[in-house]
Short mmCIF file of C-alpha atoms and ligand atoms in Angstrom, two decimals:
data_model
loop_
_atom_site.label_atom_id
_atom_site.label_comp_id
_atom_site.label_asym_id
_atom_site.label_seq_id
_atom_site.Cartn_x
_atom_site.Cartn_y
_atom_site.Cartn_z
CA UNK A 1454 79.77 28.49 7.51
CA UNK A 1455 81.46 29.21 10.89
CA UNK A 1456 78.44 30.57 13.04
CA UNK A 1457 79.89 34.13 13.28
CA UNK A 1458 77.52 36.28 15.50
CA UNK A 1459 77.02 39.71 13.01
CA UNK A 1460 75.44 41.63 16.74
CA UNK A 1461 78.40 40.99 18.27
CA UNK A 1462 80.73 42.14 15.78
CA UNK A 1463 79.10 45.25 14.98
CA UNK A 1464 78.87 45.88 18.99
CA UNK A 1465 82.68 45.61 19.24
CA UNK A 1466 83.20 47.27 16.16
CA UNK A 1467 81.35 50.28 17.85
CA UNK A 1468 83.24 49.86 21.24
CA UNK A 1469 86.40 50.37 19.10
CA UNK A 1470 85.03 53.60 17.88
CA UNK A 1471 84.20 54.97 20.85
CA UNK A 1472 88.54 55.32 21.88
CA UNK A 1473 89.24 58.41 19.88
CA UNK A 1474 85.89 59.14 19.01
CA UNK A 1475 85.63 62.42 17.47
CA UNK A 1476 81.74 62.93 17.78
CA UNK A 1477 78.28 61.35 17.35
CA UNK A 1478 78.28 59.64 13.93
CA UNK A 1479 81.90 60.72 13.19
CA UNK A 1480 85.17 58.95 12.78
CA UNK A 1481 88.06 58.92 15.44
CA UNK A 1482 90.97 60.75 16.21
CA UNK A 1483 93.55 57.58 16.96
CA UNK A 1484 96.97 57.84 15.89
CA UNK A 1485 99.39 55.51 16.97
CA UNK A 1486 100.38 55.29 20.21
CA UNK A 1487 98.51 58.05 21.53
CA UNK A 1488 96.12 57.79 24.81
CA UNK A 1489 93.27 56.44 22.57
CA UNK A 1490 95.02 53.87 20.50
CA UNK A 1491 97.13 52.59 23.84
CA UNK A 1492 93.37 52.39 25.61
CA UNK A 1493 91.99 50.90 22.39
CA UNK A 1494 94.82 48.22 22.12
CA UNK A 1495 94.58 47.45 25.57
CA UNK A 1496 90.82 46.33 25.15
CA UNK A 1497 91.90 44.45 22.00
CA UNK A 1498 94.69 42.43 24.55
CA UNK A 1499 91.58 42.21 26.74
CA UNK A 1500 89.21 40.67 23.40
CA UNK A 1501 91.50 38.51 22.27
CA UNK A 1502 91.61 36.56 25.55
CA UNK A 1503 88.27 36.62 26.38
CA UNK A 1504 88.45 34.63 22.68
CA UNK A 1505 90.26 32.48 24.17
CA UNK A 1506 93.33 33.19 22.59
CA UNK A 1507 96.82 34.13 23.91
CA UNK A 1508 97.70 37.63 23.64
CA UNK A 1509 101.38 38.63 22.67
CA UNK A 1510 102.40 42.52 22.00
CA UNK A 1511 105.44 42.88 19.69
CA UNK A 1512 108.17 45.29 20.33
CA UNK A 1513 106.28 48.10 18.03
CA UNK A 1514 103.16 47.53 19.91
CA UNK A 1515 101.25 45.40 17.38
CA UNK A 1516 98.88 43.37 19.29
CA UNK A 1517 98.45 39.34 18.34
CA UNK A 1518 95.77 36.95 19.77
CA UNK A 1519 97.72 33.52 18.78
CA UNK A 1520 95.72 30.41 18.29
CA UNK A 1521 97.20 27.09 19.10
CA UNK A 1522 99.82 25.67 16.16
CA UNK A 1523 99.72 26.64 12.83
CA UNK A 1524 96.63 28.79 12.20
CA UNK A 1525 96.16 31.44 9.50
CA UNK A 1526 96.21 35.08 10.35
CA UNK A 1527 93.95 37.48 9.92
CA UNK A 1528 93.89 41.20 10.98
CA UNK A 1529 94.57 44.80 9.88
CA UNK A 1530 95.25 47.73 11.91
CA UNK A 1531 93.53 49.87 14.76
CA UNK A 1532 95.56 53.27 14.99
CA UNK A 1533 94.06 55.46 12.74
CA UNK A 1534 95.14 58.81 10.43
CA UNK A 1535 94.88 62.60 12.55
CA UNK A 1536 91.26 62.65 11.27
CA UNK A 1537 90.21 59.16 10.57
CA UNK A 1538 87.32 57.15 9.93
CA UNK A 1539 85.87 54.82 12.12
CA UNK A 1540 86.25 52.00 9.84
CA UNK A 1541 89.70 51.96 8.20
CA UNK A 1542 91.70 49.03 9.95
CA UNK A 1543 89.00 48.65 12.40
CA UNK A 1544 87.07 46.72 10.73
CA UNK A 1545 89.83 44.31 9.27
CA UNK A 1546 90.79 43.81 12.93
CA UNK A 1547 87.48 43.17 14.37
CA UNK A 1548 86.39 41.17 11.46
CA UNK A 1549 89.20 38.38 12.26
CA UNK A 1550 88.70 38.58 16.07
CA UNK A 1551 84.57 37.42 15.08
CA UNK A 1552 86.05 35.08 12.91
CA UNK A 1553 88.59 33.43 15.66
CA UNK A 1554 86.25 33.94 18.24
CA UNK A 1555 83.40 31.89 16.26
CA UNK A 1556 86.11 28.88 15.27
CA UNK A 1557 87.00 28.39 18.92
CA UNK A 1558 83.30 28.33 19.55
CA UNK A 1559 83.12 26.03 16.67
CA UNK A 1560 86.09 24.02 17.09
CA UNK A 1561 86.86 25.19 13.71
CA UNK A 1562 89.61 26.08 11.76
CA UNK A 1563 92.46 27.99 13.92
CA UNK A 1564 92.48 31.74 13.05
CA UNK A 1565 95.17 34.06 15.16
CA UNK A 1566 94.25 37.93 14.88
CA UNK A 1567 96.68 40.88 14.93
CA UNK A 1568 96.11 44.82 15.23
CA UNK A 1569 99.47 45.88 13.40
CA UNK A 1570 100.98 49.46 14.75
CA UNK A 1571 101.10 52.54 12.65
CA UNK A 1572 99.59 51.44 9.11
CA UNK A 1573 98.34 55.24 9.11
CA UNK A 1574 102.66 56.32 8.96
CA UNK A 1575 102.79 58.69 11.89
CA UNK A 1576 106.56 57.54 11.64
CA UNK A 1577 106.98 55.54 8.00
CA UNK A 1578 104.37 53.70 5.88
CA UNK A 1579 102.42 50.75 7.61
CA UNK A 1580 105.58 51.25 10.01
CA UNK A 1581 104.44 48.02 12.65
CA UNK A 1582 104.11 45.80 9.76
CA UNK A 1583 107.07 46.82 7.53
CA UNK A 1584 109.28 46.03 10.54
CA UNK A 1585 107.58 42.41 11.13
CA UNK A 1586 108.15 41.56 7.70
CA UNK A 1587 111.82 42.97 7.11
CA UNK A 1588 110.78 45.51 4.91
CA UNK A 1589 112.03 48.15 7.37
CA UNK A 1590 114.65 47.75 9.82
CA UNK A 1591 113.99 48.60 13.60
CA UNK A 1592 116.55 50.56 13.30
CA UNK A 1593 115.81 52.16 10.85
CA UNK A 1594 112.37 53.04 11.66
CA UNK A 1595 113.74 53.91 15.35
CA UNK A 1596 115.01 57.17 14.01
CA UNK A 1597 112.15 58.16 12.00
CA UNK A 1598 110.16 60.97 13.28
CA UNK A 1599 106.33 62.32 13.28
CA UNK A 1600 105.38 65.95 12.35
CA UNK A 1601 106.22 67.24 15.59
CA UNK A 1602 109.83 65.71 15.99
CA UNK A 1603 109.19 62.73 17.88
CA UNK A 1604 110.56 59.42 17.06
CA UNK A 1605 109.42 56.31 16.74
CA UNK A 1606 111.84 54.58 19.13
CA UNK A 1607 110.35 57.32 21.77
CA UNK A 1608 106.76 56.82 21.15
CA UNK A 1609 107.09 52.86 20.90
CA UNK A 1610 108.16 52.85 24.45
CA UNK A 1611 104.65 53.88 25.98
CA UNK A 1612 103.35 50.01 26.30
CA UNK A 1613 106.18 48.76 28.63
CA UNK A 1614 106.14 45.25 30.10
CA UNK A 1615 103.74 44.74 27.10
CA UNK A 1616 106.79 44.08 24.84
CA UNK A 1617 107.27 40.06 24.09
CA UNK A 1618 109.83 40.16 21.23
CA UNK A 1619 108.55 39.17 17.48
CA UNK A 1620 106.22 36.48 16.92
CA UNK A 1621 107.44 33.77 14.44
CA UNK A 1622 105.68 34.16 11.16
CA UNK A 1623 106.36 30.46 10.09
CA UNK A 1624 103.38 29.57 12.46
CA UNK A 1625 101.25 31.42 10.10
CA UNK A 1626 99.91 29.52 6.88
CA UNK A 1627 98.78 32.82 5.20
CA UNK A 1628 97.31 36.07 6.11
CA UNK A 1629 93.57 37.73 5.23
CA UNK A 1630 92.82 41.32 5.32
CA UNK A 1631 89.26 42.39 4.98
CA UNK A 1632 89.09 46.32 4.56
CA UNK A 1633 86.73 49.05 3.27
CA UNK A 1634 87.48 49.64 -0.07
CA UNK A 1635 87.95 53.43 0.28
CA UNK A 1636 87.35 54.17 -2.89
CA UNK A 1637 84.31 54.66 -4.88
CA UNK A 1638 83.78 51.98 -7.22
CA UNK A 1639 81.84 49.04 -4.85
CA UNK A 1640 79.28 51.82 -4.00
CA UNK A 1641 78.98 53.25 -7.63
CA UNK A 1642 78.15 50.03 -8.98
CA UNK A 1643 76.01 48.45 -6.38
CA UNK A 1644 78.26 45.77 -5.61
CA UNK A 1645 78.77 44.19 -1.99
CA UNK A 1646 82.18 42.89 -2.54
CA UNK A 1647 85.89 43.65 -3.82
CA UNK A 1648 88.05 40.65 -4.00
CA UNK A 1649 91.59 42.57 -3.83
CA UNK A 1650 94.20 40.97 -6.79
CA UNK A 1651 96.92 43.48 -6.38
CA UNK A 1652 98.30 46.90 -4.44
CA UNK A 1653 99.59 49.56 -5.85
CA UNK A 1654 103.09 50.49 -4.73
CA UNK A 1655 104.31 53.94 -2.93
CA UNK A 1656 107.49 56.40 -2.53
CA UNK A 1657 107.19 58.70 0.44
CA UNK A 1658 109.40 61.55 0.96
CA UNK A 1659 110.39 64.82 3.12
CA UNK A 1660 111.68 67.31 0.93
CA UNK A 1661 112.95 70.47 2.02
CA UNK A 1662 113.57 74.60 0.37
CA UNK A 1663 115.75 77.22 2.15
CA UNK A 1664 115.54 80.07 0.97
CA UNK A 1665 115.67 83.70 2.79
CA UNK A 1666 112.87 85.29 5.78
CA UNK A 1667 112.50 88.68 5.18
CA UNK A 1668 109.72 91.79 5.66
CA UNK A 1669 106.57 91.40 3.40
CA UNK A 1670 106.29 95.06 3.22
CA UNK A 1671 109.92 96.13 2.13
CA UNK A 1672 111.63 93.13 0.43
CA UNK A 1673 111.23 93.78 -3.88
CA UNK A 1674 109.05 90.63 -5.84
CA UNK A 1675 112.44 90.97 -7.50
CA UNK A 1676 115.13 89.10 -5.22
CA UNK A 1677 113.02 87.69 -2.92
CA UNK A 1678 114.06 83.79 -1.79
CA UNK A 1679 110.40 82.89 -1.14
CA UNK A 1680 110.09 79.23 -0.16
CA UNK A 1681 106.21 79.40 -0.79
CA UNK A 1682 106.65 80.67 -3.99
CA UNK A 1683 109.23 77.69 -4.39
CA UNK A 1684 107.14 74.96 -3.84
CA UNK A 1685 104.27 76.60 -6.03
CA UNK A 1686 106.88 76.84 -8.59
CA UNK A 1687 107.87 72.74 -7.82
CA UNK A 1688 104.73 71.40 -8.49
CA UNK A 1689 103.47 72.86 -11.21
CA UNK A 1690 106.64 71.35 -12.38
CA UNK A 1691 105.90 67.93 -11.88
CA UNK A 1692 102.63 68.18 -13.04
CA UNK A 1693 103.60 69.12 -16.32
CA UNK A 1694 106.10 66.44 -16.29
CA UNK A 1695 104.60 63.55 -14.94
CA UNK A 1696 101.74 64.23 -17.75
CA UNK A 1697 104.15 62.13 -20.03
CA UNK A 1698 104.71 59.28 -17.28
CA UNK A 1699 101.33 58.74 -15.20
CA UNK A 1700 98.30 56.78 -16.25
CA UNK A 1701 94.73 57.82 -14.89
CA UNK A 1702 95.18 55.21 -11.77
CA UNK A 1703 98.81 57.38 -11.15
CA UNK A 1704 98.31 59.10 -7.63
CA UNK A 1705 100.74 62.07 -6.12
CA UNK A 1706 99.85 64.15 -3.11
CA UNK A 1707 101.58 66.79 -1.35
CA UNK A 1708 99.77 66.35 2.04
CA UNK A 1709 101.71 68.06 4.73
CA UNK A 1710 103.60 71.15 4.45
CA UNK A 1711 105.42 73.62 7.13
CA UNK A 1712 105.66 76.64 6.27
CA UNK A 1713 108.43 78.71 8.37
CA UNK A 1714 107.19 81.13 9.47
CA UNK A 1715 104.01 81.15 8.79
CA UNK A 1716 103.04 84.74 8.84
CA UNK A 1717 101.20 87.16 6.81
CA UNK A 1718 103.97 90.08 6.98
CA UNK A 1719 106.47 87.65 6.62
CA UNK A 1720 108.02 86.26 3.51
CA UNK A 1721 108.78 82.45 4.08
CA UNK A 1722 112.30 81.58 4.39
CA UNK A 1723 111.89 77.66 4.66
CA UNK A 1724 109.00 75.32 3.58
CA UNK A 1725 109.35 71.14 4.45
CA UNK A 1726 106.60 68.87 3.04
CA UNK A 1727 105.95 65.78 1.84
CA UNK A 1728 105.64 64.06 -1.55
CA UNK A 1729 104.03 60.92 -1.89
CA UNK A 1730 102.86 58.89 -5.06
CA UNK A 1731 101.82 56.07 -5.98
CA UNK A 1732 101.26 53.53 -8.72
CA UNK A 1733 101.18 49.81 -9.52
CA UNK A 1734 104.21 49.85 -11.78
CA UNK A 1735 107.49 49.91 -10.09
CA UNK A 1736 109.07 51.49 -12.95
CA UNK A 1737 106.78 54.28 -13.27
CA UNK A 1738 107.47 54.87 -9.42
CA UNK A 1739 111.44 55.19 -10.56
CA UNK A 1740 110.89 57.54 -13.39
CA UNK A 1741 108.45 59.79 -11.07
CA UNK A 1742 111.08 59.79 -8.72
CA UNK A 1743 113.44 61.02 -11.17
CA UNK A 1744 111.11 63.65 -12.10
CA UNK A 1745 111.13 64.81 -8.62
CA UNK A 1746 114.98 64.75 -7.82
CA UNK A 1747 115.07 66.76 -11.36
CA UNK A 1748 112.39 69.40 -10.93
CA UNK A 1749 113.55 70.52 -7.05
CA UNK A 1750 116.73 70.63 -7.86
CA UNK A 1751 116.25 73.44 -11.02
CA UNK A 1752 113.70 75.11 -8.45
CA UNK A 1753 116.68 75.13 -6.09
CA UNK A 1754 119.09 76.39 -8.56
CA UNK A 1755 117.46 78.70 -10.35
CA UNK A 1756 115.76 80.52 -7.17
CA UNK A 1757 118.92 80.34 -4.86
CA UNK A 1758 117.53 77.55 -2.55
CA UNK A 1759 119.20 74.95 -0.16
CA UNK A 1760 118.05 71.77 -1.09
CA UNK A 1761 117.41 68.78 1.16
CA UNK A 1762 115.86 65.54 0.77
CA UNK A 1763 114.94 63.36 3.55
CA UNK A 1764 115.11 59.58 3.72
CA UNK A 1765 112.85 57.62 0.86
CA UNK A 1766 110.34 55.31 2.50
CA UNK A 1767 108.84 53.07 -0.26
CA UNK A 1768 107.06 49.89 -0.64
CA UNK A 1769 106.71 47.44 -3.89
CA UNK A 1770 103.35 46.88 -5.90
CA UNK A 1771 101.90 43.03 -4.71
CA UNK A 1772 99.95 40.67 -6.25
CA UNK A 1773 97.50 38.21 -4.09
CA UNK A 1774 98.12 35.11 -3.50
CA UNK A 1775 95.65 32.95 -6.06
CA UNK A 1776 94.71 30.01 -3.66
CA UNK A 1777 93.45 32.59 -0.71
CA UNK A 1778 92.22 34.84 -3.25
CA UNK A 1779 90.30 31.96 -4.92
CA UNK A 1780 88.51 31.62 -1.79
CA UNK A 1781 87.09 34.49 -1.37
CA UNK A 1782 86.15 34.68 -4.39
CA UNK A 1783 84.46 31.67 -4.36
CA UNK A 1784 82.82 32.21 -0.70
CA UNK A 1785 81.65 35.82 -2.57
CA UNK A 1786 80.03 33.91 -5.44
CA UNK A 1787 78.01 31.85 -3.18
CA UNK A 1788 76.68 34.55 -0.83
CA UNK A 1789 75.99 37.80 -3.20
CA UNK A 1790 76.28 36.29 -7.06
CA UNK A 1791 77.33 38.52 -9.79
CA UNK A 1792 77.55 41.58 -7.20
CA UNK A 1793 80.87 41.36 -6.24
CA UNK A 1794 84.53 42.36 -8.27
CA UNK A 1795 88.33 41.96 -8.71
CA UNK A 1796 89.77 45.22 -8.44
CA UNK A 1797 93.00 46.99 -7.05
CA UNK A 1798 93.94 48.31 -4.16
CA UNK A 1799 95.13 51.83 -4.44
CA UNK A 1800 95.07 52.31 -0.96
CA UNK A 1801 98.24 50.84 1.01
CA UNK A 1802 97.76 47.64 3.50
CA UNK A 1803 99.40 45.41 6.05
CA UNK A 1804 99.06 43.30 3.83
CA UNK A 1805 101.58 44.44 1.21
CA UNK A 1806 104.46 43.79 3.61
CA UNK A 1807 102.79 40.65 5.44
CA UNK A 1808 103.27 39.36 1.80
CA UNK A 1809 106.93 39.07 2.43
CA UNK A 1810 106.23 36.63 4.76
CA UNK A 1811 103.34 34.12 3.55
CA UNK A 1812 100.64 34.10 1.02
CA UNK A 1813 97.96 36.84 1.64
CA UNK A 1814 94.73 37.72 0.22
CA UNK A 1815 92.04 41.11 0.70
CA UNK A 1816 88.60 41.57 0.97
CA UNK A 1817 86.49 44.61 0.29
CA UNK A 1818 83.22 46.10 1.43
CA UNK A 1819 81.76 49.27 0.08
CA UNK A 1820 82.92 52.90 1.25
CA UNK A 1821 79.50 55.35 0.90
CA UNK A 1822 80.52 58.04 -1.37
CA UNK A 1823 84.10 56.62 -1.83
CA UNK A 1824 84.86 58.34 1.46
CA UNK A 1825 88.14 58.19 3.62
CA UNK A 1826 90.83 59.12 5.17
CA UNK A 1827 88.16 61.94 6.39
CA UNK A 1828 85.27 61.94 9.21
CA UNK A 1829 82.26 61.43 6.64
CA UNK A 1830 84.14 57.39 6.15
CA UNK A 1831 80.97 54.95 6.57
CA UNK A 1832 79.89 51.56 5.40
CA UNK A 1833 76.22 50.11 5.46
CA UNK A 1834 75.78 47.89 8.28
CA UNK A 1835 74.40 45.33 6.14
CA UNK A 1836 77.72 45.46 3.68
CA UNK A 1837 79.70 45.02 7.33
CA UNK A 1838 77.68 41.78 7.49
CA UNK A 1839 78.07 40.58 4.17
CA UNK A 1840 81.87 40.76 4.22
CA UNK A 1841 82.08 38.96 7.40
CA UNK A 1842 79.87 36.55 6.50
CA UNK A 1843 81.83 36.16 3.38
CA UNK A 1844 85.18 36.12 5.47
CA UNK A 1845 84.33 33.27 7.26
CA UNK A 1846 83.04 31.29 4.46
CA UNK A 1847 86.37 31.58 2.97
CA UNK A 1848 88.04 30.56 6.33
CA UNK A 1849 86.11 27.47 6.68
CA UNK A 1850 86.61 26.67 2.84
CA UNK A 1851 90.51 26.94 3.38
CA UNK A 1852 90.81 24.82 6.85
O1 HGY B 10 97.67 55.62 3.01
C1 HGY B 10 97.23 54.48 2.89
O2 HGY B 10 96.94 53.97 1.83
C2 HGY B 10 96.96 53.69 4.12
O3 HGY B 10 95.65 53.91 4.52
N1 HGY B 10 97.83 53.97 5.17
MN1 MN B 11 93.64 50.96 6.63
MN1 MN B 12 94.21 54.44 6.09
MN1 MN B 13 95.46 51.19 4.68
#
């Protein structure tokens, strides 16, 4: 196995939790492109060429550390969600950079290592890596905005002189992922690894209800245009609806809603929020969507609401590539027999657009608790190990 050094990868793998850090033994607060996750990608540009590889940013800000000629690619992402754990993307990223830094050390196989921009969709979903692989337009993602109104052509603009163009992914002969699983079933069952064969798909949308702001005290139940009361009324709607479309691994989550304006003596005249769902069937995506469209629109009708959808983001379900996949798989045989899985990804990667462009394959490590997305997001060290360990076995077994 490439002689990967497990104290040194856990020692950067803490460095990159201290940018963002939101307390002692918490996760980090490290959404794309702000102050922590420029600092933190500037001591990833910093890593990589200590590694002795060359270091090229991409007009979105992902961060590559190129080997030499064709090389594979390995990586994940190091901007995290508003309240993130210290792990997710982190440990993808500094998982490859131990890996590449090893095979120079080695003279092994060549590895190149990239930190893709916004995976976490401040702007779109896995925005840096959707626009590498075509899946997104620049332009497209250019006008996209955050929570607060800001758009993603102004925010990409903070790394200036940092900007090298795209790299070429034909240099690439295939791309590996390792991840927490963030999900409960590694940890349930007392296995050390996941060996990813597909991810799910997802549909991400704004959706918007107008109705009328008025005085809580003095405006009749009767009449009122209350948007709150709208989107209670939407998605109890959809539940009851999907229930004859979803199977038990079908996901929807209304995760961020404004409320205008947002007062206790006020009746709400406007709510925006989004609806996201997701599921490994791309048909069953379609008919939820349908579902959706269907169930606003009689909310809208019946209650006397302006209506407004915003722009669909979306990507397809992906299957793993069986050669790279058979490697890990193997290189998890050898080093924990019997305690290691195939399983899905219901969790969105890099990788799913990175698939676009060459074979790819995922790794897993336990999340404690099935954890993330949340502070309390934490992996035993000795699990870290294992999947690194693994990682490189894999590497060396593909050349
Ligand atoms: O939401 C996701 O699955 C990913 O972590 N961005
Ligand atoms: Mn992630
Ligand atoms: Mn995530
Ligand atoms: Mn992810």
């Amino acid at each position: 196995m490439l002689p990967v050094n497990a104290d040194r990868f856990l020692a950067d793998l803490h460095t990159l939790r201290s940018f963002g850090a939101a307390g002692v033994g918490k996760g980090v607060v490290r959404p794309a492109y702000s102050d922590a996750d420029i600092a933190a990608r500037e001591w990833l540009v910093g890593r990589m060429g200590e590694a002795g590889l060359s270091v090229h940013v991409d007009p979105v800000g992902s961060v590559f550390g190129l080997a030499e000629g064709a090389s594979l690619l390995m990586g994940s992402h190091s901007d995290s969600q508003p309240e993130g754990g210290w792990l997710d993307g982190a440990l993808g990223v500094i998982a490859a950079l131990e890996v590449a830094r090893a095979s120079v050390e080695a003279e092994g196989p060549p590895v190149s290592v990239v930190s893709f921009q916004d995976e976490e969709g401040r702007f779109g979903v896995t925005t840096g890596s959707a626009v590498w692989s075509g899946n997104l337009s620049l332009e497209k993602a250019d006008g996209l905005t955050d929570r607060d109104g800001v758009s993603f052509a102004e925010a990409r603009a903070v790394m200036p002189g940092r900007l090298d163009g795209f790299v070429d992914p034909a240099r690439f002969t295939g791309f590996l992922e390792m991840h927490i699983e963030q999900g409960p079933v590694l940890d349930r069952e007392g296995e050390a690894i996941g060996v990813v064969d597909a991810i799910v798909g997802i549909r991400d949308m704004k959706i918007t209800l107008e109705g009328e702001q008025n005085h809580a005290g003095t405006t009749p139940m009767q009449g009122r245009r209350d948007a709150f009361q709208a989107l209670s009324r939407f998605n109890a709607l959809i539940a009851e609806r999907f229930a004859n479309v979803v199977t038990p691994s079908t996901v929807w989550t209304i995760g961020h809603v404004t409320l205008h304006p947002n007062a206790s003596s006020i009746v709400p005249g406007k709510v925006t929020f989004s609806m996201q769902w997701r599921d490994g069937d791309a048909d069953r995506l379609g008919r939820m969507e349908a579902i959706i469209r269907e169930a606003a629109e009689e909310v809208a009708v019946s209650g006397g609401f302006d209506l407004r959808f915003g722009p669909m983001l979306g990507l397809e379900p992906v299957e793993m590539d069986a050669r790279l996949r058979g490697a890990l798989e193997q290189a998890a045989e050898t080093d924990v027999p019997g305690r290691w899985r195939k399983m899905p990804s219901g969790a969105l990667h890099d990788a799913t657009n990175v698939s676009k462009l060459m074979p790819v394959a995922m790794l897993f490590v336990p999340s404690i608790g099935g954890i993330s997305h949340a502070f309390g997001e934490d992996t035993a060290e000795a699990d870290l190990v294992t999947g690194l360990r693994v990682l490189a076995s894999a590497v060396e077994a593909l050349g």
